[in-house]
Amino acid sequence: MTKQLYIGGEWVGSTSSERIPVINPSTEEVFDYIVAANADDIDTAVKAAREAFDSGPWPNMKGAERAVLLRQIAAKITERKAELARLEVMDNGKPYPEAEWDIEDAAGTFSFYADLAESLDDSDEVIPLADERFSCKAVKEPLGVAGAIIPWNFPLLMAAWKVAPALAAGCTMVLKPSEVTSLTALVLAEIVDEVKLPPGVLNIVTGSGADAGRALSEHPGVDKLAFTGSVPTGATIMRAAATEIKNISLELGGKSPFIVFADSDIEAAVEWIMFGIFWNQGQVCSATSRVLVEASIYPQLLERLVEEAAKITIGAGHEAGTLLGPLVNESQYQKVLTAIETGVAKGAVIACGGQRPAELKTGYYLQPTVLVDMQENNPVWQEEIFGPVVCVKPFTAESDAVRMANNSRFGLAAAVMSRDDERCDRVARQLRAGIVWINCSQPTFTEAPWGGYKQSGIGRELGHWGLNNYLETKQITKYDSDAPWGWYIRS
Ligand code: NAD
């Protein structure tokens, strides 16, 4: 049965009869449908969120009271972990253990922001003034109605990164999940319904980017847009936000470098590179997609990387032992194949992979792929591929590695590996990226800031930075005297 929309605390139909098929990427079969919401549905959802913000209890509740509900949401996500993980596997294709990890992390995100919601009750900041006739404080208040638009690579987790801090702050929200993977967001709607979140505080509306996403980003009732997705869509959202000066945060794409110096342990480097690019089929914004290896160990490292990549078990996400599932859908699959083809036509050489595994006739499967010998201006080296494709290049001097790493329009993440701590710290500070890993790649912590430099985005999610995305800061200044101020009337 087609799922409905969750608006104003109720399950409602759309004014349109359009449906979007949900396809299992490992079988290419349609197994469900979601509603393709239109601009009227978005309008209803934004009005519900507006009403809940302007007249409902949510923004005025104590942070500690909101925290109780956030913890209940976390507990229900944990209770339904297996069901949510199975849905994520069917919808997105990722291996089951990775899906389980996502769900645990989503629950953890709600618990983390429950703690931060409590901390808001004690967050007024006294501002000492030189003029002692006045007392002044800065207070934090919820920003208003937020519109959240998210991608398909970590469906429930990306929802949690936006919903949890927004609710903790006291905002209300309309969430539009990706049309490619909406099922776990709809379970989240069931969960918030069960815990009796006040009606309209969280509205979940499925639909395409062109219709529902556009209507949400252009709606005058939305105060803040929180977007995660590609750079071109981010630019569209930014233009839509400009019309009414909406507050905006953007988490966009990446082409993240990993610099490996010759004193590194080669096995450890190969393992982190593989985790960085093959985890989630390489459909990770911070994926380790450009590897720079000091020339003296380049042949040895490449040989080990190719050997290990060829051993990865490819299969459906629900099959035990699968380490690489299918790409999310036909269009992403074709996009990745075309990127490889274009790169090769411009001089890149396939060291391994690049093709559908012979034994898997159905499903959007691609072998783990290692590309070498490309020039720096080759699109495979410069553009985000968002698939299990890593480009590897040698370097000779540290300064050259840093220059090559920074030669990108993206700046989401980067990594450096060496046994020389001073060098790691020096290089980490020179890398133009919002996240830099030393001697590892990808571990992500809810407590720490996440976001990009350059075209990888604006603002930071996670940690207290994530909460701040949904807060306004108000100055309250009091004149502590009964006497006239003395500009016009002198006593
Ligand atoms: P996408 O930009 O195609 O879509 C993202 C969302 O935007 C979807 O919900 C889509 O429906 C919506 N959308 C599309 N067109 C729209 C429009 N005109 N107006 C409003 N909404 C619109 O991205 P995707 O393919 O779903 O996700 C992959 C991208 O996301 C990659 O570039 C990846 O790097 C990025 N990403 C970034 C982060 C991060 O934290 N920086 C995390 C995950 C993914």
Coordinates of C-alpha atoms and ligand atoms in Angstrom, one line a residue:
M1 CA 0.0 0.0 0.0
T2 CA 1.3 3.5 -0.8
K3 CA 2.5 5.3 2.3
Q4 CA 0.8 8.6 3.0
L5 CA 2.2 12.0 4.1
Y6 CA 2.6 12.9 7.8
I7 CA 1.3 16.4 8.3
G8 CA 0.0 18.2 11.4
G9 CA 0.2 14.9 13.4
E10 CA -2.0 13.0 11.0
W11 CA -1.5 10.6 8.0
V12 CA -3.0 12.4 5.0
G13 CA -3.3 11.7 1.3
S14 CA -1.9 14.0 -1.4
T15 CA -4.0 16.2 -3.6
S16 CA -2.1 14.6 -6.5
S17 CA -2.5 10.9 -7.4
E18 CA 1.1 10.6 -8.6
R19 CA 3.2 7.9 -7.0
I20 CA 6.9 7.2 -7.1
P21 CA 8.0 3.5 -7.4
V22 CA 10.4 2.2 -4.7
I23 CA 13.0 0.0 -6.4
N24 CA 15.3 -2.6 -4.7
P25 CA 18.7 -1.9 -6.2
S26 CA 19.8 -5.5 -5.8
T27 CA 16.9 -7.0 -7.8
E28 CA 15.8 -3.9 -9.9
E29 CA 12.2 -4.7 -8.8
V30 CA 9.5 -2.3 -7.6
F31 CA 8.5 -3.3 -4.1
D32 CA 6.5 -0.3 -2.9
Y33 CA 5.3 3.2 -3.8
I34 CA 5.5 6.6 -2.1
V35 CA 3.4 9.7 -2.6
A36 CA 4.7 12.3 -5.0
A37 CA 3.7 15.4 -3.0
N38 CA 3.0 18.6 -4.9
A39 CA 3.2 22.3 -4.0
D40 CA -0.3 22.2 -2.3
D41 CA 0.9 19.4 0.0
I42 CA 4.0 21.3 0.9
D43 CA 1.9 24.4 1.6
T44 CA -0.3 22.4 4.0
A45 CA 2.8 21.0 5.7
V46 CA 4.5 24.4 6.1
K47 CA 1.2 25.9 7.5
A48 CA 1.1 23.0 10.0
A49 CA 4.7 23.7 11.1
R50 CA 4.0 27.4 11.2
E51 CA 0.9 27.0 13.4
A52 CA 2.9 24.6 15.7
F53 CA 5.7 27.2 16.0
D54 CA 3.5 30.3 16.3
S55 CA 0.8 28.9 18.6
G56 CA 1.9 25.5 19.8
P57 CA 3.7 24.7 23.0
W58 CA 6.9 23.4 21.4
P59 CA 9.1 26.5 21.1
N60 CA 8.2 27.6 24.7
M61 CA 8.7 24.3 26.4
K62 CA 11.8 23.9 28.6
G63 CA 14.7 22.2 26.8
A64 CA 14.5 19.4 29.4
E65 CA 10.8 18.7 28.4
R66 CA 11.8 18.5 24.8
A67 CA 14.6 16.2 25.8
V68 CA 12.2 13.7 27.2
L69 CA 10.5 13.3 23.8
L70 CA 13.8 13.2 21.9
R71 CA 15.0 10.3 24.2
Q72 CA 11.7 8.5 23.5
I73 CA 12.3 8.8 19.8
A74 CA 15.9 7.4 20.3
A75 CA 14.5 4.5 22.2
K76 CA 11.9 3.7 19.6
I77 CA 14.5 3.8 16.8
T78 CA 16.6 1.4 18.8
E79 CA 13.6 -0.9 19.4
R80 CA 12.9 -1.0 15.7
K81 CA 16.5 -1.3 14.6
A82 CA 16.2 -4.6 12.7
E83 CA 13.1 -3.5 10.8
L84 CA 14.7 -0.1 10.0
A85 CA 18.0 -1.7 8.9
R86 CA 16.2 -4.1 6.6
L87 CA 14.2 -1.3 5.0
E88 CA 17.4 0.7 4.5
V89 CA 19.0 -2.4 2.7
M90 CA 16.0 -2.8 0.4
D91 CA 15.7 0.9 -0.4
N92 CA 19.4 1.9 -0.6
G93 CA 21.2 -1.4 -1.2
K94 CA 23.8 -1.0 1.5
P95 CA 25.1 -4.1 3.4
Y96 CA 23.0 -5.0 6.4
P97 CA 25.7 -4.4 9.1
E98 CA 26.3 -0.9 7.6
A99 CA 22.5 -0.3 7.8
E100 CA 22.4 -1.4 11.4
W101 CA 25.3 0.9 12.2
D102 CA 23.4 3.8 10.6
I103 CA 20.3 3.1 12.6
E104 CA 22.3 3.0 15.9
D105 CA 23.9 6.3 14.9
A106 CA 20.6 7.9 14.2
A107 CA 19.3 6.8 17.6
G108 CA 22.5 8.2 19.2
T109 CA 22.0 11.5 17.4
F110 CA 18.6 11.9 19.1
S111 CA 20.1 11.1 22.5
F112 CA 23.0 13.5 22.0
Y113 CA 20.7 16.4 21.1
A114 CA 18.4 15.5 24.0
D115 CA 21.4 16.4 26.2
L116 CA 22.0 19.6 24.3
A117 CA 18.3 20.5 24.6
E118 CA 18.7 20.3 28.4
S119 CA 21.7 22.5 28.3
L120 CA 19.7 25.3 26.6
D121 CA 17.8 25.9 29.8
D122 CA 20.9 27.3 31.3
S123 CA 22.4 29.0 28.3
D124 CA 21.7 32.7 28.9
E125 CA 24.9 34.6 28.7
V126 CA 25.6 37.7 30.7
I127 CA 27.5 40.3 28.6
P128 CA 29.6 42.5 30.8
L129 CA 29.3 46.2 29.6
A130 CA 31.7 49.0 30.2
D131 CA 28.6 51.3 30.8
E132 CA 27.4 50.1 34.2
R133 CA 24.0 51.8 33.9
F134 CA 23.0 48.9 31.7
S135 CA 22.8 45.1 32.1
C136 CA 22.9 42.9 29.1
K137 CA 22.4 39.2 28.2
A138 CA 22.4 37.1 25.1
V139 CA 19.7 34.4 25.0
K140 CA 19.2 31.6 22.5
E141 CA 15.8 31.1 20.9
P142 CA 14.5 28.7 18.3
L143 CA 14.9 30.0 14.8
G144 CA 11.4 29.1 13.5
V145 CA 10.1 26.8 10.9
A146 CA 12.8 24.8 9.2
G147 CA 12.6 23.0 5.8
A148 CA 15.0 20.0 5.6
I149 CA 15.9 18.4 2.3
I150 CA 18.1 15.3 2.4
P151 CA 19.9 12.8 0.1
W152 CA 19.7 9.0 -0.3
N153 CA 23.1 7.8 0.9
F154 CA 22.3 7.6 4.6
P155 CA 18.6 8.0 4.6
L156 CA 17.6 7.8 8.3
L157 CA 20.9 9.1 9.6
M158 CA 20.8 12.3 7.4
A159 CA 17.2 12.8 8.6
A160 CA 18.4 12.5 12.2
W161 CA 21.3 15.0 11.7
K162 CA 18.6 17.6 10.9
V163 CA 15.5 16.6 12.8
A164 CA 17.2 16.0 16.2
P165 CA 19.0 19.4 16.5
A166 CA 16.0 21.3 15.1
L167 CA 13.6 19.7 17.6
A168 CA 16.1 20.2 20.4
A169 CA 16.3 23.9 19.6
G170 CA 12.5 24.2 19.7
C171 CA 12.0 24.6 15.9
T172 CA 9.3 23.0 13.9
M173 CA 10.2 21.3 10.7
V174 CA 9.0 20.0 7.3
L175 CA 11.3 17.1 6.2
K176 CA 11.5 16.0 2.6
P177 CA 13.5 12.8 2.3
S178 CA 15.1 11.8 -1.0
E179 CA 12.5 10.3 -3.4
V180 CA 14.9 7.4 -3.9
T181 CA 14.9 6.4 -0.2
S182 CA 12.0 7.6 1.8
L183 CA 10.9 4.5 3.7
T184 CA 12.8 4.9 6.9
A185 CA 11.7 8.6 7.2
L186 CA 8.1 7.4 7.1
V187 CA 8.9 5.0 10.0
L188 CA 10.3 8.0 11.8
A189 CA 6.9 9.7 11.3
E190 CA 5.2 6.6 12.9
I191 CA 7.7 7.0 15.8
V192 CA 7.1 10.7 16.4
D193 CA 3.3 9.9 16.2
E194 CA 3.7 7.2 18.9
V195 CA 5.6 9.4 21.3
K196 CA 3.0 12.1 20.8
L197 CA 5.2 14.9 19.6
P198 CA 2.8 17.9 19.4
P199 CA 1.0 18.0 16.0
G200 CA 2.8 20.0 13.3
V201 CA 6.2 19.9 15.1
L202 CA 7.6 17.4 12.6
N203 CA 6.0 16.9 9.2
I204 CA 7.3 14.4 6.7
V205 CA 6.4 14.8 3.1
T206 CA 7.7 12.5 0.3
G207 CA 8.2 13.7 -3.2
S208 CA 10.5 14.7 -6.0
G209 CA 13.1 17.4 -5.8
A210 CA 11.6 19.2 -8.8
D211 CA 8.1 19.5 -7.2
A212 CA 8.1 19.0 -3.4
G213 CA 11.7 20.0 -2.8
R214 CA 11.4 23.2 -4.9
A215 CA 8.1 24.1 -3.3
L216 CA 9.6 23.7 0.2
S217 CA 12.7 25.8 -0.6
E218 CA 10.6 28.6 -2.1
H219 CA 7.9 28.6 0.5
P220 CA 7.6 32.0 2.3
G221 CA 6.5 30.3 5.5
V222 CA 9.9 28.6 6.0
D223 CA 12.5 30.5 8.0
K224 CA 15.4 28.2 7.5
L225 CA 16.5 25.7 4.9
A226 CA 18.8 22.9 5.9
F227 CA 20.0 21.0 2.8
T228 CA 22.3 18.0 2.2
G229 CA 22.9 16.9 -1.4
S230 CA 24.8 17.8 -4.5
V231 CA 26.4 21.1 -5.4
P232 CA 24.1 22.0 -8.3
T233 CA 21.0 21.4 -6.1
G234 CA 22.6 23.3 -3.3
A235 CA 23.1 26.3 -5.6
T236 CA 19.4 26.1 -6.6
I237 CA 18.4 26.0 -2.9
M238 CA 20.6 29.0 -2.2
R239 CA 19.0 31.0 -4.9
A240 CA 15.5 30.1 -3.5
A241 CA 16.6 31.2 0.0
A242 CA 18.0 34.5 -1.3
T243 CA 14.5 35.8 -2.3
E244 CA 13.4 36.0 1.3
I245 CA 16.8 36.0 3.0
K246 CA 16.1 32.6 4.6
N247 CA 18.7 31.3 6.9
I248 CA 20.6 28.5 5.2
S249 CA 23.0 25.6 5.8
L250 CA 24.4 23.5 3.0
E251 CA 26.2 20.1 3.3
L252 CA 27.3 19.4 -0.3
G253 CA 29.7 17.1 -2.2
G254 CA 33.4 16.3 -1.9
K255 CA 36.4 14.9 -3.6
S256 CA 38.5 14.1 -0.5
P257 CA 42.2 13.5 -0.7
F258 CA 44.2 11.0 1.4
I259 CA 48.0 11.7 1.6
V260 CA 50.1 8.7 2.5
F261 CA 53.7 9.4 3.4
A262 CA 56.4 6.7 2.9
D263 CA 56.9 6.0 6.7
S264 CA 53.3 4.8 7.0
D265 CA 52.3 1.2 7.6
I266 CA 51.2 0.0 4.1
E267 CA 48.6 -2.5 5.4
A268 CA 47.0 0.2 7.6
A269 CA 47.0 2.7 4.8
V270 CA 45.3 0.2 2.4
E271 CA 42.7 -0.7 4.9
W272 CA 41.8 3.0 5.6
I273 CA 41.8 3.7 1.8
M274 CA 39.4 0.8 1.2
F275 CA 37.1 1.7 4.1
G276 CA 37.2 5.3 2.8
I277 CA 36.1 4.5 -0.7
F278 CA 34.2 1.2 -0.7
W279 CA 32.1 1.7 2.4
N280 CA 28.5 2.4 1.4
Q281 CA 29.6 1.7 -2.2
G282 CA 31.6 4.9 -2.2
Q283 CA 28.3 6.9 -2.0
V284 CA 29.7 9.0 0.8
C285 CA 30.2 12.7 0.6
S286 CA 33.5 12.5 2.4
A287 CA 34.7 9.4 0.5
T288 CA 38.5 8.9 0.1
S289 CA 38.3 9.3 -3.7
R290 CA 41.8 10.8 -4.4
V291 CA 44.8 9.1 -2.9
L292 CA 48.2 10.7 -3.0
V293 CA 51.1 8.3 -2.2
E294 CA 54.7 9.2 -1.7
A295 CA 56.6 7.9 -4.8
S296 CA 58.9 5.5 -3.0
I297 CA 56.0 3.3 -1.7
Y298 CA 53.6 3.9 -4.6
P299 CA 54.2 0.6 -6.5
Q300 CA 54.0 -1.5 -3.3
L301 CA 50.8 0.3 -2.0
L302 CA 49.1 0.1 -5.3
E303 CA 49.8 -3.6 -5.6
R304 CA 48.3 -4.3 -2.2
L305 CA 45.3 -2.1 -2.8
V306 CA 44.5 -3.8 -6.1
E307 CA 45.0 -7.3 -4.5
E308 CA 42.6 -6.5 -1.6
A309 CA 40.0 -4.6 -3.7
A310 CA 39.7 -7.7 -5.9
K311 CA 38.9 -9.9 -2.9
I312 CA 35.9 -7.8 -1.7
T313 CA 32.7 -9.8 -1.5
I314 CA 30.1 -8.2 -3.7
G315 CA 26.4 -9.1 -3.4
A316 CA 22.9 -8.1 -2.1
G317 CA 23.0 -6.1 1.1
H318 CA 20.9 -8.7 3.0
E319 CA 23.4 -11.6 2.2
A320 CA 25.8 -12.5 5.0
G321 CA 29.3 -11.6 4.1
T322 CA 28.5 -8.9 1.6
L323 CA 31.0 -6.0 1.8
L324 CA 29.9 -4.1 -1.3
G325 CA 26.3 -3.9 -2.3
P326 CA 24.7 -2.4 -5.5
L327 CA 24.7 1.3 -6.3
V328 CA 21.5 3.0 -5.3
N329 CA 19.7 3.1 -8.6
E330 CA 20.0 2.9 -12.4
S331 CA 20.8 6.5 -12.9
Q332 CA 23.6 6.5 -10.3
Y333 CA 25.0 3.3 -11.8
Q334 CA 25.0 4.8 -15.3
K335 CA 26.6 8.0 -13.9
V336 CA 29.4 6.1 -12.3
L337 CA 30.1 4.0 -15.4
T338 CA 30.1 7.1 -17.6
A339 CA 32.5 8.8 -15.2
I340 CA 34.9 5.9 -15.5
E341 CA 34.6 5.8 -19.3
T342 CA 35.2 9.5 -19.6
G343 CA 38.2 9.3 -17.3
V344 CA 39.7 6.5 -19.3
A345 CA 39.1 8.3 -22.6
K346 CA 41.1 11.2 -21.1
G347 CA 44.1 9.0 -20.1
A348 CA 43.3 7.3 -16.8
V349 CA 44.2 3.6 -16.6
I350 CA 42.0 1.0 -14.8
A351 CA 44.3 -0.9 -12.3
C352 CA 41.3 -3.1 -11.3
G353 CA 37.5 -3.2 -11.5
G354 CA 35.5 -0.8 -13.7
Q355 CA 32.9 -3.4 -14.7
R356 CA 29.8 -5.3 -13.6
P357 CA 30.9 -8.5 -11.8
A358 CA 30.3 -11.3 -14.3
E359 CA 28.3 -13.5 -11.9
L360 CA 25.8 -10.7 -11.0
K361 CA 23.5 -10.2 -14.0
T362 CA 20.8 -8.2 -12.2
G363 CA 21.2 -5.3 -9.8
Y364 CA 23.3 -2.1 -10.0
Y365 CA 26.6 -3.8 -9.2
L366 CA 30.0 -2.5 -9.9
Q367 CA 33.4 -4.0 -9.1
P368 CA 35.6 -2.0 -6.7
T369 CA 37.6 0.2 -9.1
V370 CA 41.1 1.7 -8.8
L371 CA 42.2 4.2 -11.4
V372 CA 45.8 5.4 -12.0
D373 CA 47.9 7.5 -14.3
M374 CA 45.4 10.4 -14.7
Q375 CA 46.4 14.0 -15.1
E376 CA 45.3 16.4 -12.4
N377 CA 42.8 18.0 -14.8
N378 CA 41.1 14.6 -15.6
P379 CA 37.5 14.8 -14.5
V380 CA 37.9 11.5 -12.6
W381 CA 40.4 13.3 -10.4
Q382 CA 38.4 16.5 -10.1
E383 CA 34.7 15.6 -10.1
E384 CA 32.7 13.7 -7.4
I385 CA 31.9 10.2 -8.8
F386 CA 29.9 8.9 -5.8
G387 CA 30.7 5.3 -6.4
P388 CA 33.4 2.7 -5.5
V389 CA 36.0 4.4 -7.6
V390 CA 39.4 5.6 -6.2
C391 CA 42.0 7.5 -8.1
V392 CA 45.7 7.1 -7.0
K393 CA 48.6 9.3 -7.8
P394 CA 52.3 9.4 -6.7
F395 CA 53.9 12.6 -5.2
T396 CA 57.5 13.4 -4.3
A397 CA 57.6 16.4 -2.0
E398 CA 55.3 17.2 1.0
S399 CA 54.5 20.7 -0.5
D400 CA 53.5 19.0 -3.8
A401 CA 51.1 16.6 -2.0
V402 CA 49.5 19.5 -0.2
R403 CA 49.2 21.5 -3.4
M404 CA 47.6 18.6 -5.3
A405 CA 45.2 17.9 -2.4
N406 CA 44.0 21.5 -2.3
N407 CA 43.7 21.7 -6.1
S408 CA 39.9 21.1 -6.0
R409 CA 36.7 23.1 -5.9
F410 CA 35.6 20.9 -3.0
G411 CA 36.8 21.0 0.6
L412 CA 34.7 18.6 2.7
A413 CA 37.3 16.2 4.1
A414 CA 40.9 15.2 3.8
A415 CA 43.3 12.7 5.4
V416 CA 47.0 12.4 6.1
M417 CA 49.0 9.4 7.2
S418 CA 52.5 9.3 8.6
R419 CA 54.4 8.2 11.7
D420 CA 55.7 11.7 12.1
D421 CA 53.2 13.5 14.3
E422 CA 54.6 17.0 13.6
R423 CA 54.3 16.4 9.9
C424 CA 50.7 15.2 10.2
D425 CA 49.8 18.3 12.3
R426 CA 51.5 20.6 9.8
V427 CA 49.8 19.1 6.8
A428 CA 46.4 18.9 8.5
R429 CA 46.5 22.6 9.1
Q430 CA 47.4 23.3 5.5
L431 CA 44.6 21.2 4.0
R432 CA 41.6 23.3 2.9
A433 CA 38.9 21.0 4.2
G434 CA 36.3 21.1 7.0
I435 CA 37.3 17.7 8.4
V436 CA 40.9 16.3 8.4
W437 CA 41.6 12.8 9.6
I438 CA 45.1 11.8 10.7
N439 CA 46.1 8.2 10.3
C440 CA 42.5 7.2 9.5
S441 CA 39.7 8.2 7.2
Q442 CA 35.9 8.5 7.8
P443 CA 35.3 7.9 11.5
T444 CA 32.5 10.5 12.3
F445 CA 31.5 11.6 15.8
T446 CA 28.2 13.2 16.7
E447 CA 30.0 15.5 19.1
A448 CA 32.4 17.0 16.5
P449 CA 31.7 19.6 13.8
W450 CA 30.9 18.4 10.3
G451 CA 30.9 20.5 7.1
G452 CA 32.9 21.7 4.2
Y453 CA 35.1 24.5 2.9
K454 CA 34.7 25.9 -0.6
Q455 CA 31.9 24.4 -2.7
S456 CA 31.4 21.6 -0.2
G457 CA 29.0 23.8 1.8
I458 CA 28.1 26.5 4.3
G459 CA 27.8 26.0 8.0
R460 CA 28.5 23.0 10.2
E461 CA 26.3 20.1 11.4
L462 CA 26.7 17.9 14.5
G463 CA 27.9 18.9 18.0
H464 CA 26.8 22.2 19.4
W465 CA 27.4 23.7 15.9
G466 CA 24.5 21.6 14.7
L467 CA 22.2 23.0 17.4
N468 CA 23.3 26.5 16.6
N469 CA 22.0 26.0 13.0
Y470 CA 18.4 26.1 14.5
L471 CA 18.9 29.0 17.1
E472 CA 18.6 32.7 17.0
T473 CA 20.7 34.8 19.4
K474 CA 18.8 37.7 21.0
Q475 CA 20.4 40.6 22.9
I476 CA 18.3 41.7 25.9
T477 CA 19.6 45.0 27.4
K478 CA 18.1 46.7 30.5
Y479 CA 18.6 50.3 31.6
D480 CA 19.0 49.9 35.4
S481 CA 18.0 53.4 36.4
D482 CA 14.8 55.4 36.8
A483 CA 16.5 58.6 35.9
P484 CA 16.0 60.1 32.4
W485 CA 18.6 59.0 29.9
G486 CA 19.6 62.6 29.6
W487 CA 19.7 63.2 25.8
Y488 CA 16.7 65.6 25.7
I489 CA 15.7 65.9 29.3
R490 CA 18.4 66.6 31.8
S491 CA 17.5 66.1 35.5
Ligands
NAD1 P1 20.6 15.7 -4.9 O1 21.1 17.1 -4.8 O2 20.3 15.1 -6.3 O3 19.3 15.5 -4.0 C1 19.3 15.8 -2.7 C2 17.9 16.2 -2.3 O4 17.5 17.4 -3.0 C3 16.8 15.2 -2.6 O5 15.9 15.1 -1.6 C4 16.2 15.8 -3.9 O6 14.8 15.4 -4.0 C5 16.2 17.3 -3.6 N1 16.2 18.1 -4.7 C6 16.6 17.9 -6.0 N2 16.3 18.9 -6.8 C7 15.8 19.9 -6.0 C8 15.3 21.2 -6.3 N3 15.4 21.8 -7.5 N4 14.8 21.9 -5.2 C9 14.8 21.4 -4.0 N5 15.2 20.1 -3.7 C10 15.7 19.4 -4.7 O7 21.7 14.8 -4.2 P2 21.6 13.2 -4.0 O8 22.0 12.6 -5.3 O9 20.4 12.8 -3.3 O10 22.8 12.9 -3.0 C11 24.1 12.9 -3.3 C12 24.9 14.2 -3.0 O11 24.7 14.5 -1.6 C13 26.4 14.0 -3.2 O12 26.8 15.2 -3.9 C14 26.9 14.0 -1.8 O13 28.3 14.4 -1.7 C15 26.0 14.9 -1.1 N6 26.0 14.6 0.4 C16 26.7 15.4 1.2 C17 26.8 15.2 2.6 C18 27.5 16.1 3.5 O14 27.4 16.0 4.7 N7 28.2 17.1 3.0 C19 26.2 14.0 3.1 C20 25.5 13.2 2.2 C21 25.5 13.4 0.9

